[in-house]
Amino acid sequence: MPTPPVVEIMTIGDELLYGQVIDTNSAFMGQELGKLGLRVRQITSVSDFADEIVAALDLARERANVVLMTGGLGPTKDDLTKHVLARYFGAELVMHEPTLRHVEGIFARYNRPMLEVNRQQAMVPSNCTVLHNALGTAPGMWFEDRGTIFVSMPGVPFEMKGLMKDEVLPRLQQHFQTPPIEHVVVQTVGLGESYLAEKIADWESALPSNIKLAYLPSLGGVRLRLSGYADGQPDLRGRMEGLLPALRERIGEVIFAVGEVPLEQAVGQLLLERGLTVGTAESCTGGYVAYRLSSVPGSSRYFQGSVVAYSNDVKVKELGVQQTTLDQHGAVSEATVREMAEGLRQRLGVDVAIATSGIAGPDGGTPTKPVGTICIAYADKHQTVSRQFSFDRGRQLNVEYTSTAVLNLLRLSLPVA
Amino acid sequence: MPTPPVVEIMTIGDELLYGQVIDTNSAFMGQELGKLGLRVRQITSVSDFADEIVAALDLARERANVVLMTGGLGPTKDDLTKHVLARYFGAELVMHEPTLRHVEGIFARYNRPMLEVNRQQAMVPSNCTVLHNALGTAPGMWFEDRGTIFVSMPGVPFEMKGLMKDEVLPRLQQHFQTPPIEHVVVQTVGLGESYLAEKIADWESALPSNIKLAYLPSLGGVRLRLSGYADGQPDLRGRMEGLLPALRERIGEVIFAVGEVPLEQAVGQLLLERGLTVGTAESCTGGYVAYRLSSVPGSSRYFQGSVVAYSNDVKVKELGVQQTTLDQHGAVSEATVREMAEGLRQRLGVDVAIATSGIAGPDGGTPTKPVGTICIAYADKHQTVSRQFSFDRGRQLNVEYTSTAVLNLLRLSLPVA
């Protein structure tokens, strides 16, 4: 058995293997386990077949101290995890009264009749510890068998997260008492991975042996993740943060935040600090920039609103873009997007405005303005700034990259005081 | 070795185990393999350690005919897949000239200097077939070893997809020549999984043995996936589609599309068919409904634009909401959201308008209007319809569910002719 304690995550469900559903549960569990100092050694996704689940369990228990399973606890015919586990651990299924009352309460609250299949969800293997699922009908189950901990949770992300936070993580913390792995994440935007690596090569080589650096490319940027393992010295996190000034000397201009702070939140903090309000005027991004800004809790303190001017008519009527500008330069031009930003600023009375106009694709390209031609602009009372880009990642990613580019333009252009 | 041919997907990278990145690659690969009739038996995620990769390869080759690997082919220190594979298959690394020229071309095109680490990316194990990666610097690799096919691809989704489509899938199709698994997906919205199951229980029981039904809950709805396996009879897909009329008799009102058609695309098709234009007036959804509508290629034919009225000031000035309405009923009320929809309709001159106003959370709730209180409205020239809901899934999901609810209200309220 390996030490320090390792976890295997097992996700059960044909839909994952068919690719019909994206596995977000593993990422959540991996992050939360890391905070407790529990390392995920492997993630295994298997189908709803009893034999596959059993084979995977047999292998997992040889690799890990803890096996966390999700999936297969629903009320329909393909949900058989519980039955497989009862047989695997040699137990009968028995009715768990508190769970039954909880399930009855859920249906009563929604004024819906409870079906027999829902009642069956309150049956549990006689030798498990029941983990109360406050957010759904299927209880979690905790087994300890020949030195390995096995946990079964529903696959519904919302319910799994509740069970992890309320039941599983506290019990694992109690059981293992391991020092957490400290993570410090530095968010950068605008510079590619290999150039970043080159600029910080000397800093990276000088890192202590218990602190590892990983490059995590994300849409439009790179996250630099420092992972620190306990070395018996105090204040690991403080020492890791003490490495950052030297990093900033090398790449400070592309760092927009430290921690799990998305670009829109970092931008929001700048706007708040400087007492500025913002609005957006969008064409090709279709409201996505507004959505990103408003996704930050408390953004109503600085985000006033937007005009999504998808048609040229709306650009003219609602943003005051000159028809002559559209005729001479076209909707996708720095001239037009500058007028969109300036017009929005005046229209909504906001301090700063950002605007987008482009051809996200797949259609709409011309020889002079191919698919992926994007224009962005920023306007405040002192200046208007604009840029043109060429993206080639398909409609959805082109919109994503455009939103990052215009939020970064906002970040870099904001007046300092 | 199992028959029919099965695939194991292996994703390599600590970032997946730490939960810093969500695995979207497996879902894409699973879907594409399914179309070729290749079943994914297991998905395994392992760390960047050579020993872990080798152990996983040894196990995978016993379970599958094909092992598809992604990850670990980048230019930085933690990218070691290629070196592990060279050693595993007993080969030297040699320079692949066509790849080197391709990599040089990429850097020339962006007018950036090429680093030695990028040059190293053109080295490949001497016994692999190089798969040209048109979208990046790291080539894919194809090995055939003792009856098992091993493929290594970059983990960057954009690049992996290009390699799969251009190189891997065609070669696998050629190699295996298996009849595809046919999938028919029925999209429903507004009814929970167990109620759906009850309404269609008799239809489900009568399905032929080679056609399986799975319930895939998604945000605000349930996808019903029929999977058909070749049975030697012709036109499997036609027979599966022939099952749908009986399904519609039972749940027709909640079916909005057949196929991988998101709700916004189904709604867009209705608008196109009826020659209607649409706009949105949004508060709590912050532009997300507009973004969903505009994410459909060709949506400019019916989607004109939106006003995101995040502050009450903008609701009054840009949408014509009455100050007295705001004072008497508050921003989050059916009265206000009805005026938002009607005001937007007149303002932009669109045929139909939808509006949202609510408290997505986590802050902003009051005893009479707690977090999750959401109002939506639809307006056309004949009528205005509104609804109030209570969602309790946290800010991001509350916005997601609200956007689905208002798009569904649009779908159900549109004039028929």
Short mmCIF file of C-alpha atoms in Angstrom, two decimals, chain A residues 14-24 26-27 30-31 39-47 52 59 63 75-79 107 110 112-113 115 118 158 181 183 185 191 193-195 197-198 204-205 212-216 223 225 227 229 260 285-288 290-291 294-300 303-311 314 317-318 347-348 362 392-393 395-396 399, chain B residues 14-24 26-27 30-31 39-47 52 59 63 75-79 107 110 112-113 115 118 158 181 183 185 191 193-195 197-198 204-205 212-216 223 225 227 229 260 285-288 290-291 294-300 303-311 314 317-318 347-348 362 392-393 395-396 399:
data_model
loop_
_atom_site.label_atom_id
_atom_site.label_comp_id
_atom_site.label_asym_id
_atom_site.label_seq_id
_atom_site.Cartn_x
_atom_site.Cartn_y
_atom_site.Cartn_z
CA ASP A 14 -21.89 4.46 -20.16
CA GLU A 15 -22.68 8.07 -20.94
CA LEU A 16 -19.10 9.01 -20.04
CA LEU A 17 -17.63 6.33 -22.30
CA TYR A 18 -19.98 7.25 -25.14
CA GLY A 19 -18.83 10.83 -24.70
CA GLN A 20 -22.34 12.13 -24.15
CA VAL A 21 -21.43 13.75 -20.86
CA ILE A 22 -18.28 15.57 -19.82
CA ASP A 23 -16.77 14.45 -16.52
CA THR A 24 -16.65 17.53 -14.31
CA SER A 26 -13.33 14.27 -11.13
CA ALA A 27 -11.93 17.78 -11.42
CA GLY A 30 -9.28 16.25 -7.35
CA GLN A 31 -9.16 19.85 -6.22
CA ARG A 39 -3.16 12.74 -3.90
CA VAL A 40 -5.27 11.36 -6.72
CA ARG A 41 -3.23 8.66 -8.36
CA GLN A 42 -5.65 7.66 -11.09
CA ILE A 43 -9.10 8.37 -12.44
CA THR A 44 -10.90 5.45 -14.00
CA SER A 45 -14.16 5.62 -15.97
CA VAL A 46 -15.98 2.36 -16.49
CA SER A 47 -19.30 1.31 -17.94
CA GLU A 52 -16.36 -3.98 -15.35
CA LEU A 59 -7.43 -3.13 -9.39
CA ARG A 63 -3.33 1.13 -6.12
CA PRO A 75 -33.86 5.36 -10.18
CA THR A 76 -33.72 3.90 -13.69
CA LYS A 77 -32.80 0.49 -15.11
CA ASP A 78 -29.17 1.29 -15.87
CA ASP A 79 -28.37 2.32 -12.29
CA PHE A 107 -41.56 14.53 -2.91
CA TYR A 110 -42.60 19.45 -4.50
CA ARG A 112 -45.37 15.18 -6.38
CA PRO A 113 -46.21 11.51 -5.86
CA LEU A 115 -42.76 6.24 -7.14
CA ASN A 118 -37.71 6.28 -5.59
CA PHE A 158 -24.64 19.21 -7.53
CA ILE A 181 -0.58 20.16 -0.62
CA HIS A 183 -1.18 25.38 -4.37
CA VAL A 185 -1.82 29.68 -8.98
CA LEU A 191 1.83 35.15 -23.78
CA GLU A 193 3.54 28.71 -22.89
CA SER A 194 6.97 28.29 -24.44
CA TYR A 195 7.76 32.02 -24.30
CA ALA A 197 8.86 29.19 -19.88
CA GLU A 198 11.84 30.83 -21.51
CA GLU A 204 12.02 27.85 -12.36
CA SER A 205 15.37 26.06 -12.08
CA LYS A 212 6.84 21.97 -8.38
CA LEU A 213 5.75 24.24 -11.24
CA ALA A 214 3.19 23.26 -13.84
CA TYR A 215 2.06 25.17 -16.91
CA LEU A 216 -1.69 24.96 -17.46
CA ARG A 223 -1.94 29.42 -15.43
CA ARG A 225 0.60 26.42 -10.74
CA SER A 227 2.48 22.93 -5.79
CA TYR A 229 4.69 19.54 -0.43
CA GLU A 260 -8.39 31.05 -8.84
CA THR A 285 -19.65 37.98 -28.95
CA GLY A 286 -23.42 38.20 -28.63
CA GLY A 287 -23.57 39.09 -24.93
CA TYR A 288 -20.79 36.80 -23.80
CA ALA A 290 -21.51 40.98 -20.49
CA TYR A 291 -22.18 37.49 -19.20
CA SER A 294 -21.91 39.80 -14.62
CA SER A 295 -20.93 36.28 -13.56
CA VAL A 296 -18.81 37.81 -10.79
CA PRO A 297 -20.80 38.13 -7.55
CA GLY A 298 -21.26 41.79 -6.70
CA SER A 299 -20.59 42.95 -10.25
CA SER A 300 -23.69 45.14 -10.13
CA PHE A 303 -21.34 46.71 -14.41
CA GLN A 304 -24.31 48.76 -15.63
CA GLY A 305 -25.42 46.97 -18.75
CA SER A 306 -24.88 46.28 -22.44
CA VAL A 307 -26.28 46.60 -25.89
CA VAL A 308 -25.92 43.51 -28.04
CA ALA A 309 -26.12 45.02 -31.51
CA TYR A 310 -26.26 41.89 -33.61
CA SER A 311 -27.75 43.61 -36.65
CA VAL A 314 -29.33 48.09 -33.94
CA LYS A 317 -30.24 53.06 -33.71
CA GLU A 318 -29.06 51.97 -30.27
CA ARG A 347 -25.74 56.09 -24.09
CA LEU A 348 -25.50 54.33 -20.74
CA PRO A 362 -18.26 29.44 -39.78
CA ASP A 392 -8.91 30.55 -36.36
CA ARG A 393 -10.37 28.25 -33.74
CA ARG A 395 -17.03 29.94 -33.79
CA GLN A 396 -17.21 29.12 -30.10
CA VAL A 399 -15.92 34.18 -29.31
CA ASP B 14 -1.11 15.77 -13.28
CA GLU B 15 -3.40 18.71 -13.98
CA LEU B 16 -6.28 16.28 -14.53
CA LEU B 17 -5.62 14.45 -11.27
CA TYR B 18 -5.25 17.71 -9.35
CA GLY B 19 -8.56 18.75 -10.83
CA GLN B 20 -7.15 21.92 -12.39
CA VAL B 21 -8.41 21.01 -15.83
CA ILE B 22 -11.63 19.34 -16.90
CA ASP B 23 -11.24 16.45 -19.30
CA THR B 24 -13.23 17.34 -22.41
CA SER B 26 -12.46 11.90 -23.64
CA ALA B 27 -16.02 12.97 -24.39
CA GLY B 30 -15.93 8.71 -27.16
CA GLN B 31 -18.49 10.28 -29.44
CA ARG B 39 -16.75 0.97 -28.08
CA VAL B 40 -14.82 2.72 -25.35
CA ARG B 41 -14.41 0.22 -22.56
CA GLN B 42 -12.54 2.40 -20.09
CA ILE B 43 -11.05 5.85 -19.66
CA THR B 44 -7.96 6.05 -17.49
CA SER B 45 -6.31 9.25 -16.28
CA VAL B 46 -2.78 8.91 -14.95
CA SER B 47 -0.08 11.29 -13.81
CA GLU B 52 2.36 5.18 -13.85
CA LEU B 59 -3.10 -3.05 -18.16
CA ARG B 63 -8.38 -4.79 -22.00
CA PRO B 75 7.69 21.66 -24.80
CA THR B 76 8.11 21.95 -21.04
CA LYS B 77 9.81 19.84 -18.35
CA ASP B 78 6.73 17.85 -17.35
CA ASP B 79 6.03 16.60 -20.87
CA PHE B 107 7.13 30.07 -36.00
CA TYR B 110 3.91 34.24 -36.42
CA ARG B 112 8.59 34.50 -33.65
CA PRO B 113 11.93 32.83 -32.96
CA LEU B 115 13.37 27.70 -29.37
CA ASN B 118 10.30 23.44 -30.01
CA PHE B 158 -8.13 21.83 -30.58
CA ILE B 181 -23.40 2.09 -33.28
CA HIS B 183 -27.48 6.85 -31.79
CA VAL B 185 -31.01 11.41 -29.20
CA LEU B 191 -39.88 17.17 -16.95
CA GLU B 193 -36.09 11.89 -15.18
CA SER B 194 -38.28 9.67 -13.03
CA TYR B 195 -41.51 11.17 -14.35
CA ALA B 197 -39.42 7.17 -17.21
CA GLU B 198 -42.86 6.48 -15.79
CA GLU B 204 -39.24 1.37 -23.12
CA SER B 205 -40.08 -2.24 -22.19
CA LYS B 212 -30.86 0.41 -25.54
CA LEU B 213 -32.32 3.52 -23.92
CA ALA B 214 -30.35 5.79 -21.60
CA TYR B 215 -31.53 8.82 -19.65
CA LEU B 216 -29.01 11.65 -19.71
CA ARG B 223 -31.82 13.66 -23.20
CA ARG B 225 -30.47 8.38 -26.01
CA SER B 227 -28.30 3.25 -29.01
CA TYR B 229 -26.34 -2.23 -32.37
CA GLU B 260 -27.66 16.97 -30.94
CA THR B 285 -28.77 36.46 -16.90
CA GLY B 286 -26.41 39.25 -17.90
CA GLY B 287 -26.35 38.56 -21.64
CA TYR B 288 -26.29 34.78 -21.39
CA ALA B 290 -28.35 36.52 -26.05
CA TYR B 291 -25.12 34.55 -26.10
CA SER B 294 -26.22 34.03 -31.09
CA SER B 295 -24.10 30.90 -30.64
CA VAL B 296 -26.15 29.22 -33.37
CA PRO B 297 -24.54 29.70 -36.80
CA GLY B 298 -26.80 31.83 -38.98
CA SER B 299 -28.69 33.28 -36.01
CA SER B 300 -28.24 36.77 -37.44
CA PHE B 303 -31.66 37.48 -33.68
CA GLN B 304 -31.44 41.28 -33.78
CA GLY B 305 -29.91 42.18 -30.46
CA SER B 306 -30.37 42.73 -26.74
CA VAL B 307 -30.28 45.17 -23.93
CA VAL B 308 -28.59 43.91 -20.78
CA ALA B 309 -30.16 46.17 -18.17
CA TYR B 310 -28.11 45.22 -15.14
CA SER B 311 -28.92 48.42 -13.22
CA VAL B 314 -30.73 51.17 -17.57
CA LYS B 317 -33.73 54.60 -19.72
CA GLU B 318 -33.16 51.88 -22.30
CA ARG B 347 -37.30 49.56 -28.87
CA LEU B 348 -35.60 47.19 -31.29
CA PRO B 362 -25.21 34.44 -3.65
CA ASP B 392 -31.56 26.96 -5.63
CA ARG B 393 -28.47 25.77 -7.45
CA ARG B 395 -25.38 31.66 -9.12
CA GLN B 396 -24.02 30.00 -12.26
CA VAL B 399 -28.46 31.67 -14.58
#
